[in-house]
JSON list of C-alpha atoms in Angstrom, two decimals:
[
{"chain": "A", "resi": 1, "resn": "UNK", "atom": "CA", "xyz": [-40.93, 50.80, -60.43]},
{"chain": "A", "resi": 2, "resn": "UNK", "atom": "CA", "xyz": [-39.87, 47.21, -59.16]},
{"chain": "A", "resi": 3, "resn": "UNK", "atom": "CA", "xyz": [-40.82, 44.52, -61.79]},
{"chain": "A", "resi": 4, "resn": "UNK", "atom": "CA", "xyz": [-41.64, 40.99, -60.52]},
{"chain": "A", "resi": 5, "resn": "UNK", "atom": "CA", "xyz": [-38.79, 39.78, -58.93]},
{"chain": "A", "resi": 6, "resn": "UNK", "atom": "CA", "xyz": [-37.50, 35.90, -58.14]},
{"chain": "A", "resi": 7, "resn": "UNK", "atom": "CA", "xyz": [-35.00, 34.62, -56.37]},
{"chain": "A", "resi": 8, "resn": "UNK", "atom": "CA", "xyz": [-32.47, 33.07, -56.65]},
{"chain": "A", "resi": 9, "resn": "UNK", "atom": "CA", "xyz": [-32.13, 33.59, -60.24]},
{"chain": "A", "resi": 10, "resn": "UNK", "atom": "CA", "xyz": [-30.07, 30.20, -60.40]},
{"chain": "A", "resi": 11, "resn": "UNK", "atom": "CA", "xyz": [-29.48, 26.73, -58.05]},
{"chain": "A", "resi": 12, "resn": "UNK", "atom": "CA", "xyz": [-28.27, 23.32, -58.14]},
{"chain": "A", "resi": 13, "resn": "UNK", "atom": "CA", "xyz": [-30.22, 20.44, -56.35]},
{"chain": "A", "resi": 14, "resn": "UNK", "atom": "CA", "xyz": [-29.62, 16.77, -56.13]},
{"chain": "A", "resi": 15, "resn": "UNK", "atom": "CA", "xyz": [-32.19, 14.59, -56.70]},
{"chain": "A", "resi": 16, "resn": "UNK", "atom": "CA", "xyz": [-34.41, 14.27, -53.55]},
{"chain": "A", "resi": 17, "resn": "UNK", "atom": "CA", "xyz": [-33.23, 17.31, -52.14]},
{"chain": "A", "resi": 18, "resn": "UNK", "atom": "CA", "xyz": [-36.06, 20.28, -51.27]},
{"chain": "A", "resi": 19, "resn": "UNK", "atom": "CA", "xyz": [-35.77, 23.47, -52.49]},
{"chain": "A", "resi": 20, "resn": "UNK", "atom": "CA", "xyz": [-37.93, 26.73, -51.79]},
{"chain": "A", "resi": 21, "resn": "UNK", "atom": "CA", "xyz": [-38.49, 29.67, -54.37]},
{"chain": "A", "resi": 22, "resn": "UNK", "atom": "CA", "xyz": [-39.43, 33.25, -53.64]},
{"chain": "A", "resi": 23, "resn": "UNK", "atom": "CA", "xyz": [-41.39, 35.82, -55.63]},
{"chain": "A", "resi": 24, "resn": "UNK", "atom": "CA", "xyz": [-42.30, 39.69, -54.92]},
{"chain": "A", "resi": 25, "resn": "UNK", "atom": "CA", "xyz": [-44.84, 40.66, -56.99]},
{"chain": "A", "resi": 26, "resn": "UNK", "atom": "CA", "xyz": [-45.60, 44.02, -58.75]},
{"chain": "A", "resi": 27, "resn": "UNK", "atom": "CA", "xyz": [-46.93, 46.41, -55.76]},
{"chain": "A", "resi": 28, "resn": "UNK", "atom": "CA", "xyz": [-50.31, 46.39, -55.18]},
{"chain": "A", "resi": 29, "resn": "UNK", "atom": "CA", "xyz": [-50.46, 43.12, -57.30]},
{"chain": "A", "resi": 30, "resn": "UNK", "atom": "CA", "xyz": [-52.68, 40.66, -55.24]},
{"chain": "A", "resi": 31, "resn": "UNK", "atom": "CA", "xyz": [-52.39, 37.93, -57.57]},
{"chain": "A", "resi": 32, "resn": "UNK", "atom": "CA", "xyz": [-49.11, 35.50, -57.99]},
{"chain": "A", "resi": 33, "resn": "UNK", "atom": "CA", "xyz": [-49.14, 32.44, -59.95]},
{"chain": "A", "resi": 34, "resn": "UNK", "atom": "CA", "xyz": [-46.83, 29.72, -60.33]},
{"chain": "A", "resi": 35, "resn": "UNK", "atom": "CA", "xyz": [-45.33, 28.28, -63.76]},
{"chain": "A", "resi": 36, "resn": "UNK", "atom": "CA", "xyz": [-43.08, 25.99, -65.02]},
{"chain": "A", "resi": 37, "resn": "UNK", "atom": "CA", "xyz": [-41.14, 26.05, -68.14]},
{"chain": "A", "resi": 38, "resn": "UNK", "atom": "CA", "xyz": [-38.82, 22.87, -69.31]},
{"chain": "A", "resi": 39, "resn": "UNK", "atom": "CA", "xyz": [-36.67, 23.92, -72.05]},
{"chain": "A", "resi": 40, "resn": "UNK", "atom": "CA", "xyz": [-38.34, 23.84, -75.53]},
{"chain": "A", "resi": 41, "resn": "UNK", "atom": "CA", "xyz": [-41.96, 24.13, -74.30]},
{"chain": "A", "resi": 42, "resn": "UNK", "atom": "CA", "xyz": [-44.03, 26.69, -72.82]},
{"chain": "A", "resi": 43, "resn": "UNK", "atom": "CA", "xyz": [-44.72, 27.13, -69.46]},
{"chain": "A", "resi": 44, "resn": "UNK", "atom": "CA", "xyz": [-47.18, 25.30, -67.47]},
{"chain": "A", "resi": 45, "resn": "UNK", "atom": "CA", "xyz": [-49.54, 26.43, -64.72]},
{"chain": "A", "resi": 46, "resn": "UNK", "atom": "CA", "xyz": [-48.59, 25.20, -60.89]},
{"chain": "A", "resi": 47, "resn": "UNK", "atom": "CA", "xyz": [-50.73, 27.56, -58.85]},
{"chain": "A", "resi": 48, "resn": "UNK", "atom": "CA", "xyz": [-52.50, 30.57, -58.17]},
{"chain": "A", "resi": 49, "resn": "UNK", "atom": "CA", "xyz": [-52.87, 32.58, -55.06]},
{"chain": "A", "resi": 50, "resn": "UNK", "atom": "CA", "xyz": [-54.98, 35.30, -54.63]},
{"chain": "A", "resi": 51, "resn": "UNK", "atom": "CA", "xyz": [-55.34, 37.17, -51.22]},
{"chain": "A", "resi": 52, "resn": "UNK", "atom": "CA", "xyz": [-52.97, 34.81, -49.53]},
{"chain": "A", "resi": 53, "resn": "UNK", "atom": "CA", "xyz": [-55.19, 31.84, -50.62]},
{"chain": "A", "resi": 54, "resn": "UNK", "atom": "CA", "xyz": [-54.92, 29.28, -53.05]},
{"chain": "A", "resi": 55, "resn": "UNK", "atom": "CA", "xyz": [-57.31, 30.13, -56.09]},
{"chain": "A", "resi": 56, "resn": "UNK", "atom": "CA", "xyz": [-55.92, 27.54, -58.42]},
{"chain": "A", "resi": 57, "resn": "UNK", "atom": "CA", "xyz": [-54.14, 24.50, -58.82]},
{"chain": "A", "resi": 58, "resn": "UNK", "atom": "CA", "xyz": [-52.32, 23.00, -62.02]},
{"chain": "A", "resi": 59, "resn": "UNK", "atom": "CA", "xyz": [-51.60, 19.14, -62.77]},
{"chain": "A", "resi": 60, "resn": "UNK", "atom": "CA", "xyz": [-48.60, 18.72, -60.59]},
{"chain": "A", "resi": 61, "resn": "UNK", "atom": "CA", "xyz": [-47.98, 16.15, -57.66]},
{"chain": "A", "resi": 62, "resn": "UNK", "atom": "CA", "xyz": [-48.37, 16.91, -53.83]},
{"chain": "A", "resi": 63, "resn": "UNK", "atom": "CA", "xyz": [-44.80, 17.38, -53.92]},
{"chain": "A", "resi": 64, "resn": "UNK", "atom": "CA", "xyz": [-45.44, 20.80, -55.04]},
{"chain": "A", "resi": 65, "resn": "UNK", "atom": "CA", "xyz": [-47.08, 23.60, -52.25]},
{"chain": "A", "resi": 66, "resn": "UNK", "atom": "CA", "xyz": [-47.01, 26.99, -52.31]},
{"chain": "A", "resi": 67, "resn": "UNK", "atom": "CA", "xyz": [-48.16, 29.94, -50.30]},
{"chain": "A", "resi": 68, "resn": "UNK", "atom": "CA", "xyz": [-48.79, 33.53, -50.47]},
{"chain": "A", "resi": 69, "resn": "UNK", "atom": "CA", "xyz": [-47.79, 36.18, -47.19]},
{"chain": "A", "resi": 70, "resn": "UNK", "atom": "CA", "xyz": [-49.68, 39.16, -45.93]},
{"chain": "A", "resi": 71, "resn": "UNK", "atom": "CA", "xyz": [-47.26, 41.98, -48.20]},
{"chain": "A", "resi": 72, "resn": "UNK", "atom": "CA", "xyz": [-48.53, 39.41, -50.82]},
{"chain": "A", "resi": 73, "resn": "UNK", "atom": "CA", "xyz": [-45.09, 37.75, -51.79]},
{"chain": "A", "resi": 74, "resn": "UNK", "atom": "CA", "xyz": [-45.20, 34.03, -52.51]},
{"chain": "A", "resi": 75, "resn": "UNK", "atom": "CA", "xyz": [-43.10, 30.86, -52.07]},
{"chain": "A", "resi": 76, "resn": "UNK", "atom": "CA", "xyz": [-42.87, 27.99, -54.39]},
{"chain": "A", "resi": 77, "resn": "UNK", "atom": "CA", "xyz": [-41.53, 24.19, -52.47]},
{"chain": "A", "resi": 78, "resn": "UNK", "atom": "CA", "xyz": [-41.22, 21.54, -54.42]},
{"chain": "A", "resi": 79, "resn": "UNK", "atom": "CA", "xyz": [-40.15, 18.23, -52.30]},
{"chain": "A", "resi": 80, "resn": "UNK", "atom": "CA", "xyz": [-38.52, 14.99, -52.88]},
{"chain": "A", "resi": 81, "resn": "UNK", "atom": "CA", "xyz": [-36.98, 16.64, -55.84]},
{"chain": "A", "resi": 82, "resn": "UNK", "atom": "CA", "xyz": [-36.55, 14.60, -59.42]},
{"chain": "A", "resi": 83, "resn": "UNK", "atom": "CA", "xyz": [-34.53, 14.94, -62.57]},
{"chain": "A", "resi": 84, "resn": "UNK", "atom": "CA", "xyz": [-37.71, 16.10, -64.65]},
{"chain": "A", "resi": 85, "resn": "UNK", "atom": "CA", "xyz": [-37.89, 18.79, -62.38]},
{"chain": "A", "resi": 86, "resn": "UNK", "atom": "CA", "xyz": [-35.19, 21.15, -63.61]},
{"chain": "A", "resi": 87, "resn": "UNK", "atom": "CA", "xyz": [-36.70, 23.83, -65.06]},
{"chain": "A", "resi": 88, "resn": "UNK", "atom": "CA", "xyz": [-37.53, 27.74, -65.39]},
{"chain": "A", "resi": 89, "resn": "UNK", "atom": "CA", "xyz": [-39.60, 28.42, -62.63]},
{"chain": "A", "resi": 90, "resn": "UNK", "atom": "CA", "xyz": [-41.86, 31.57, -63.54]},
{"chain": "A", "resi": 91, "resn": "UNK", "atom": "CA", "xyz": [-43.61, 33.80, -61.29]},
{"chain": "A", "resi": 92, "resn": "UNK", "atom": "CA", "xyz": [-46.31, 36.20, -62.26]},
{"chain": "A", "resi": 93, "resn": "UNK", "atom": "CA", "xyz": [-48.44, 39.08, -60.75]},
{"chain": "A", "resi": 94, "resn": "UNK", "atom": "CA", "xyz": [-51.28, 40.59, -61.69]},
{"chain": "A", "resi": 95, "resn": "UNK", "atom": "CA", "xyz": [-53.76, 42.99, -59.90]},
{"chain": "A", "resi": 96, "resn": "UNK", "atom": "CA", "xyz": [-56.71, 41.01, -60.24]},
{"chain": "A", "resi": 97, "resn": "UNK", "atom": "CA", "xyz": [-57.42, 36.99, -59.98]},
{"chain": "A", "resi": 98, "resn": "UNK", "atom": "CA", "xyz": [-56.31, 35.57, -63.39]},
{"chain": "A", "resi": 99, "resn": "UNK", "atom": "CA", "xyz": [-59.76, 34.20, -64.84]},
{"chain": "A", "resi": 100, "resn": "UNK", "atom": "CA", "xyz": [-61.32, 37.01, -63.67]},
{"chain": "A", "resi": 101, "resn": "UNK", "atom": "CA", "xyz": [-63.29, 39.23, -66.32]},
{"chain": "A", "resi": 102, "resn": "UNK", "atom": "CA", "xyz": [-61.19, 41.11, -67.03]},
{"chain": "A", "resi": 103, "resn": "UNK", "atom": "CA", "xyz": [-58.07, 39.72, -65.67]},
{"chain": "A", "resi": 104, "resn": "UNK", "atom": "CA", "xyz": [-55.61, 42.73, -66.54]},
{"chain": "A", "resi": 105, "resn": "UNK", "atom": "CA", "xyz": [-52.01, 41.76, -67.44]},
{"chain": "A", "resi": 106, "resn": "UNK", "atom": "CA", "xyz": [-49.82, 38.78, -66.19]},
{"chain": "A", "resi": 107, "resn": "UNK", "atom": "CA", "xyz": [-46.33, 40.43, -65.51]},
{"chain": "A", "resi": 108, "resn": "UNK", "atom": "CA", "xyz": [-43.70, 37.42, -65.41]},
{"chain": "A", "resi": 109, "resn": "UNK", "atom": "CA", "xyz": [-40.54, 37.78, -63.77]},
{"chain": "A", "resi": 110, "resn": "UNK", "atom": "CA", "xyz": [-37.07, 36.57, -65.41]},
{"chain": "A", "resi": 111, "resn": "UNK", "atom": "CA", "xyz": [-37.38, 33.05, -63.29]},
{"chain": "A", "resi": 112, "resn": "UNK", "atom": "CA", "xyz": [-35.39, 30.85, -60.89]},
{"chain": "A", "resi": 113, "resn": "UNK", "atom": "CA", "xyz": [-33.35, 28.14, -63.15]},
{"chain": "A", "resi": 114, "resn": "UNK", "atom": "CA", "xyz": [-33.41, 25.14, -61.14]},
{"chain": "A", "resi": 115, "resn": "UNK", "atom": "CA", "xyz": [-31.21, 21.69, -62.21]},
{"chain": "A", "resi": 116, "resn": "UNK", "atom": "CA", "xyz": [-31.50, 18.70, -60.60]},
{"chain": "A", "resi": 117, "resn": "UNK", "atom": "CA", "xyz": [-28.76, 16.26, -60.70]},
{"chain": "B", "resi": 1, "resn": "UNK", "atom": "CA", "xyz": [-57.39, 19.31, -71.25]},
{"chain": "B", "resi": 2, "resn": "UNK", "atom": "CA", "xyz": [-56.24, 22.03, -73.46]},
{"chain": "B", "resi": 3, "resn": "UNK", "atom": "CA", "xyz": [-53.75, 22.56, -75.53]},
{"chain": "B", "resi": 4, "resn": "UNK", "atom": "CA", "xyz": [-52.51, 24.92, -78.40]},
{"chain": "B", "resi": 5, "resn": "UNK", "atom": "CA", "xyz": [-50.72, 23.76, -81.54]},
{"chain": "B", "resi": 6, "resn": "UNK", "atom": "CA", "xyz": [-48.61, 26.54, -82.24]},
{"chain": "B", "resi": 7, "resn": "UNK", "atom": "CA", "xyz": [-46.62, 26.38, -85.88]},
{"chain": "B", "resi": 8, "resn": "UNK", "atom": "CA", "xyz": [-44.61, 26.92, -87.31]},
{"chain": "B", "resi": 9, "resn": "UNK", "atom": "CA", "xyz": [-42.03, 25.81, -84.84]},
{"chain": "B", "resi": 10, "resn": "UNK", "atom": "CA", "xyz": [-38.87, 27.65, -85.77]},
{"chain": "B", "resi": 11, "resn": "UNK", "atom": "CA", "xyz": [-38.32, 30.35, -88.53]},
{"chain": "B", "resi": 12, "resn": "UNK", "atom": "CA", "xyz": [-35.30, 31.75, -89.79]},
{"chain": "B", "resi": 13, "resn": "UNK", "atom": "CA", "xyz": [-36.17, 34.76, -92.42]},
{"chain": "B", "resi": 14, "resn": "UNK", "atom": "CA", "xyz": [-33.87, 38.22, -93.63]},
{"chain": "B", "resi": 15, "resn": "UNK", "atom": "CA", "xyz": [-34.04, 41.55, -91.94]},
{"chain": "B", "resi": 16, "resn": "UNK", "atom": "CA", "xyz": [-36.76, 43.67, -93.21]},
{"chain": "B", "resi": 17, "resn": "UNK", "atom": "CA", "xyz": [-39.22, 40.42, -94.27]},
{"chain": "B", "resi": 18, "resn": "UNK", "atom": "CA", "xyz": [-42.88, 40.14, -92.66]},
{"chain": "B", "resi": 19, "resn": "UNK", "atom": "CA", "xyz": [-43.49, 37.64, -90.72]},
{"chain": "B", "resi": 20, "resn": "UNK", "atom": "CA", "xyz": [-46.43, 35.24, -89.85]},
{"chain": "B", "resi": 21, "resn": "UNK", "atom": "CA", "xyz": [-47.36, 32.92, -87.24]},
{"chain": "B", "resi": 22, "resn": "UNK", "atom": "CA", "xyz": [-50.22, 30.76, -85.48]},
{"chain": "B", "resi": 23, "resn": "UNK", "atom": "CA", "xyz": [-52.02, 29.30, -82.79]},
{"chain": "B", "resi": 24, "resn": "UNK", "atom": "CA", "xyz": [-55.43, 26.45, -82.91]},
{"chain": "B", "resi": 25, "resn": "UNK", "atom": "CA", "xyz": [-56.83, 25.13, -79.99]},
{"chain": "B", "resi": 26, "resn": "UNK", "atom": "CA", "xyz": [-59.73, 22.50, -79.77]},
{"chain": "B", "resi": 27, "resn": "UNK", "atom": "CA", "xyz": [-61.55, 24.51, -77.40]},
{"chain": "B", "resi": 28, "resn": "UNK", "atom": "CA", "xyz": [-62.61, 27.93, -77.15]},
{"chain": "B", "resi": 29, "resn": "UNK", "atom": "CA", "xyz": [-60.96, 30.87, -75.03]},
{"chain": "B", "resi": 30, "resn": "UNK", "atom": "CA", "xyz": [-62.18, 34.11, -73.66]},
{"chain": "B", "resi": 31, "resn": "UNK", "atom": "CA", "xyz": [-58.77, 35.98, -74.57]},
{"chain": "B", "resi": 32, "resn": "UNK", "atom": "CA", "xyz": [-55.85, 35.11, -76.08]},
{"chain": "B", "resi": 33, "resn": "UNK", "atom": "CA", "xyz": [-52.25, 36.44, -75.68]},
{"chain": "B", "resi": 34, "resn": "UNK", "atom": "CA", "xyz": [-49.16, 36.78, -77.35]},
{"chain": "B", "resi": 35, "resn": "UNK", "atom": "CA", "xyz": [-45.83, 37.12, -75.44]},
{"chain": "B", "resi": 36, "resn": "UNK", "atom": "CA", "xyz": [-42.19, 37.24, -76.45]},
{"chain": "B", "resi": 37, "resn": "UNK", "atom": "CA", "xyz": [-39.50, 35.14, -74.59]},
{"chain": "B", "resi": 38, "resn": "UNK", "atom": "CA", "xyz": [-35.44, 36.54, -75.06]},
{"chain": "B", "resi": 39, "resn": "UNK", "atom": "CA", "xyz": [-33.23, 34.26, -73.33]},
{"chain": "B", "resi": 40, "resn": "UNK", "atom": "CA", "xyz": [-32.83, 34.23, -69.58]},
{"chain": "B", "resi": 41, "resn": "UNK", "atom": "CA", "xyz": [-36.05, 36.36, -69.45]},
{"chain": "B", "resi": 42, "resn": "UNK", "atom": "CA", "xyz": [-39.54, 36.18, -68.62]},
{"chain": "B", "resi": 43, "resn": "UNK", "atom": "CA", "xyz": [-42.38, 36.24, -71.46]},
{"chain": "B", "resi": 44, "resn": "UNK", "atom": "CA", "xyz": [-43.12, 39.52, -71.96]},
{"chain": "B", "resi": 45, "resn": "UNK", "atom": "CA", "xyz": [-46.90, 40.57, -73.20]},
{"chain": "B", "resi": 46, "resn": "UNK", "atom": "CA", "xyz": [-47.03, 41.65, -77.12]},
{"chain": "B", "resi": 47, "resn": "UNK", "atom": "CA", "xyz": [-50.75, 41.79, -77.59]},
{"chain": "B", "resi": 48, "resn": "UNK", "atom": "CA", "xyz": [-53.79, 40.69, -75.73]},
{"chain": "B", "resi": 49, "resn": "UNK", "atom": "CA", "xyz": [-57.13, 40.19, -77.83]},
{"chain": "B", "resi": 50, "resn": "UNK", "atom": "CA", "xyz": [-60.39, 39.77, -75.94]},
{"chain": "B", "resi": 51, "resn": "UNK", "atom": "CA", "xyz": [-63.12, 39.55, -78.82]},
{"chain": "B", "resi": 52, "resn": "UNK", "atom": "CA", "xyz": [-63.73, 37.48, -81.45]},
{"chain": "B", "resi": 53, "resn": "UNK", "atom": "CA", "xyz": [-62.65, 38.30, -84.28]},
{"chain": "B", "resi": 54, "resn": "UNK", "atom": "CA", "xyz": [-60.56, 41.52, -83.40]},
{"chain": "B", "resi": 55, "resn": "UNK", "atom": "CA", "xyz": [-57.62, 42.65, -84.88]},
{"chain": "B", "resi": 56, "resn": "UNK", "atom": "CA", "xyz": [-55.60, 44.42, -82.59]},
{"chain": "B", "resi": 57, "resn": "UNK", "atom": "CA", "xyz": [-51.86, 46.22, -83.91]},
{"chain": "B", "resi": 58, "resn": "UNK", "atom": "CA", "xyz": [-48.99, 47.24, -81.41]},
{"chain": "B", "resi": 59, "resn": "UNK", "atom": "CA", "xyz": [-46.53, 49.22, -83.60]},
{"chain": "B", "resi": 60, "resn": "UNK", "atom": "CA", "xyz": [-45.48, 46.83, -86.35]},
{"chain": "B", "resi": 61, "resn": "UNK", "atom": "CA", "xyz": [-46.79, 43.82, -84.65]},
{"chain": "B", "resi": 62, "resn": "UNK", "atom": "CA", "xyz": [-50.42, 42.50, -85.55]},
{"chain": "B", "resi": 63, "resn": "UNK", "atom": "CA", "xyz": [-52.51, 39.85, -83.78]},
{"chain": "B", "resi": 64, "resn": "UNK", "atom": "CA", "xyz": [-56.01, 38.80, -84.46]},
{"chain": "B", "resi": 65, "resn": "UNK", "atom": "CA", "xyz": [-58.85, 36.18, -82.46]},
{"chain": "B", "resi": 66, "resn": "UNK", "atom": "CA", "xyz": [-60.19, 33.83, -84.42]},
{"chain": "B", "resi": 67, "resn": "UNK", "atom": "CA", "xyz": [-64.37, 34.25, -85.22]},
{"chain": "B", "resi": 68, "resn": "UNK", "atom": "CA", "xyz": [-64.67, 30.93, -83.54]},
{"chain": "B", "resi": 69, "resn": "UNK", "atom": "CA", "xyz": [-62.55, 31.89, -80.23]},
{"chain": "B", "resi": 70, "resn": "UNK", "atom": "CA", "xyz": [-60.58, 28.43, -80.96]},
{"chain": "B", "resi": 71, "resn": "UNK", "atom": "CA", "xyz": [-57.41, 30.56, -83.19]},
{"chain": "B", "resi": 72, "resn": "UNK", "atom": "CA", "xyz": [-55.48, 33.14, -83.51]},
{"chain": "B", "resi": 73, "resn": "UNK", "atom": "CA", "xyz": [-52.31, 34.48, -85.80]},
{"chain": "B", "resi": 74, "resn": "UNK", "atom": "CA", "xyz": [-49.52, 37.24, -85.28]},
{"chain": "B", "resi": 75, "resn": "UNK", "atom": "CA", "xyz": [-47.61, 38.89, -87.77]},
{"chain": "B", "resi": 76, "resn": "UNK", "atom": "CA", "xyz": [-44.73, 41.32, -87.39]},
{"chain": "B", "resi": 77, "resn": "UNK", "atom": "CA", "xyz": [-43.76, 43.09, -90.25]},
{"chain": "B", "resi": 78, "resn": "UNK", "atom": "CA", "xyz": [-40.16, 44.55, -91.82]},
{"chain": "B", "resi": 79, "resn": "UNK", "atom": "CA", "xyz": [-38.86, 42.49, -89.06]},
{"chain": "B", "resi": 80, "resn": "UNK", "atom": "CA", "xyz": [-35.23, 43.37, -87.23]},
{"chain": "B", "resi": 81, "resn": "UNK", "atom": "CA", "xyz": [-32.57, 42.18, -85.60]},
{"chain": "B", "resi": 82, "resn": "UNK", "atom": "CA", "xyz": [-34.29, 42.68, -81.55]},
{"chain": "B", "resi": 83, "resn": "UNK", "atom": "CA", "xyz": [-37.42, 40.39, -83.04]},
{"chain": "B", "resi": 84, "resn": "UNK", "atom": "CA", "xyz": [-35.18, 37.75, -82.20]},
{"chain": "B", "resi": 85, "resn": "UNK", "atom": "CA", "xyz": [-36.56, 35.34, -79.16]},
{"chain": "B", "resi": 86, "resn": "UNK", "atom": "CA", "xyz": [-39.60, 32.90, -79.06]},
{"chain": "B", "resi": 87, "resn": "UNK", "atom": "CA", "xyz": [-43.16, 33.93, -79.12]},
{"chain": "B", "resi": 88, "resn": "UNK", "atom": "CA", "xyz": [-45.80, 32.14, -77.12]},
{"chain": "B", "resi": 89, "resn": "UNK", "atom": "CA", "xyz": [-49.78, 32.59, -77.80]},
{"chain": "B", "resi": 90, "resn": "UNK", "atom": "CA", "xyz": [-51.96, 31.80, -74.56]},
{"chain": "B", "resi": 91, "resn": "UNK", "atom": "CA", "xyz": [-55.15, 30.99, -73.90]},
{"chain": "B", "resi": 92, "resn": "UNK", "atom": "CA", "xyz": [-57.37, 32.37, -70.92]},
{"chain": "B", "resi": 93, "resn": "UNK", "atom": "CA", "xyz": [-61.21, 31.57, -69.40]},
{"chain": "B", "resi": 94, "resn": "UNK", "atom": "CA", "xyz": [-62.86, 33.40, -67.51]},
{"chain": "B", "resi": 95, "resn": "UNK", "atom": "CA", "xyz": [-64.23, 31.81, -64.25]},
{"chain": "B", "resi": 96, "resn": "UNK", "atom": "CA", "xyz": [-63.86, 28.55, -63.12]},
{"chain": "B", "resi": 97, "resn": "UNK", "atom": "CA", "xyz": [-61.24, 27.75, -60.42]},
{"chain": "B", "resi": 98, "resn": "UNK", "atom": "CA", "xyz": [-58.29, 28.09, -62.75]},
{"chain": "B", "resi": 99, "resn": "UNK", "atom": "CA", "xyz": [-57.66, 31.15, -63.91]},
{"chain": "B", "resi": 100, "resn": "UNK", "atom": "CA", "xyz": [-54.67, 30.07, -65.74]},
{"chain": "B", "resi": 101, "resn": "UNK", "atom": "CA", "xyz": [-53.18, 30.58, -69.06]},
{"chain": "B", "resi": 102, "resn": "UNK", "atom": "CA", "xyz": [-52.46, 27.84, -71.37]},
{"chain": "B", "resi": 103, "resn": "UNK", "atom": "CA", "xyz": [-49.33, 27.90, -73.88]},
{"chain": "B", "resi": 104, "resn": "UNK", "atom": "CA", "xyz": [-48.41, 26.91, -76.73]},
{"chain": "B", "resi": 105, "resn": "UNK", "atom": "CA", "xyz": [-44.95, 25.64, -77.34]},
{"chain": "B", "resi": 106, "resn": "UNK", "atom": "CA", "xyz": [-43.34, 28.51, -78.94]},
{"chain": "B", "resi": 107, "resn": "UNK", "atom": "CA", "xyz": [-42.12, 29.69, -82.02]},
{"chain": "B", "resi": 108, "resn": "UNK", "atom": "CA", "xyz": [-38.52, 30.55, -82.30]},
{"chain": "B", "resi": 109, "resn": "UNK", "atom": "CA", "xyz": [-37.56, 33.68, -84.26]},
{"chain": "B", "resi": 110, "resn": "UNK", "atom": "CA", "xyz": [-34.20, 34.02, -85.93]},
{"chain": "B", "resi": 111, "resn": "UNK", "atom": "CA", "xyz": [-33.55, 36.98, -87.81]},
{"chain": "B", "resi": 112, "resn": "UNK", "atom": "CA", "xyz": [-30.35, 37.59, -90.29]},
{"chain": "B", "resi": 113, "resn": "UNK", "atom": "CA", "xyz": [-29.01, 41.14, -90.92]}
]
């Protein structure tokens, strides 16, 4: 069975460029949410969609939106892009809304690596 | 907001030694979680405790919740080469319009044959 999957794995930006990640969750995983890691720390919550709407947001600017299709696969946009935003993008899918009781596992996927120069 | 102080930050111990490792918050969580990191991967879930004050084992790994919902410790024991990577705990509430889990900033695992 197909894992989460990201793409692309790896990309180069220049500083206010755009850029526009994709993630396919687990089938039959309704749930997709957002994370970034910076090197050294953990990751940090961006959003969660649930049932293609937005069930959560993070502390991140309004350069960051996301969305969530009908087949339940998500995109991550992040605009005007900065330095401080390369990073390991995470995606992860779970059957349930996270926060719900009981949420059920959050599968990650391997990530998008994104540097900004 | 929350956080987790996660320590200690980096350990280098021989094959075959037990190993321990922790997580405090200031606030209290309904569950907490405990996820491996290998390079170029995801975090992948080790244990997931949703009681205070269970102890929960997944072959030789061991994780417990804290009485007071605000800590939690792993241990892997006769550790091995492929317990190499960075471990992660996470908190997680239920409700609210969140949902998300909170991390702690890792503890790096090196291991010497």
């Amino acid at each position: 069975d197909a894992g989460v999957t990201q793409s692309p794995t790896h990309l180069i930006k220049t500083r206010g460029q755009q850029v526009t990640l994709r993630c396919s969750p687990i089938s039959g995983h309704k749930s997709v949410s957002w994370y970034q890691q910076v090197l050294g720390q953990g990751p940090q919550f961006i959003f969660q969609y649930y049932e293609k709407e937005e069930r959560g947001r993070g502390n991140f600017p309004d350069r960051f939106s996301a969305r969530q299709f009908p087949n339940y696969s998500s995109e991550l946009n992040v605009n005007a892009l900065l330095l401080g935003d390369s990073a390991l993008y995470l995606c992860a899918s779970s059957l349930r809304l996270a926060g719900s009781n009981p949420t059920g596992e959050l599968f990650f996927g391997e990530g998008s690596r994104l540097t900004v120069l | 907001g929350q956080q987790l102080n996660q320590s200690p930050q980096s350990m280098f111990i021989q094959e075959g030694e037990d190993v321990s490792m922790n997580c405090t918050s200031s606030s209290i969580f309904n569950t907490w979680l405990w996820y491996k990191q290998d390079p170029g991967e995801g975090p992948v879930l080790l244990i997931a405790l949703y009681k205070a004050g269970e102890l929960t084992s997944n072959g030789r790994l061991t994780a417990q919740f804290g009485i007071t919902r605000k800590d939690s410790f792993l241990n892997i024991s006769a550790s091995i080469p492929s317990d190499v990577g960075i471990y992660f705990c996470a908190g997680l509430n239920y409700g609210g319009s969140q949902g998300n889990l909170i991390f702690g900033k890792g503890t790096k695992l090196s291991v010497k044959p």
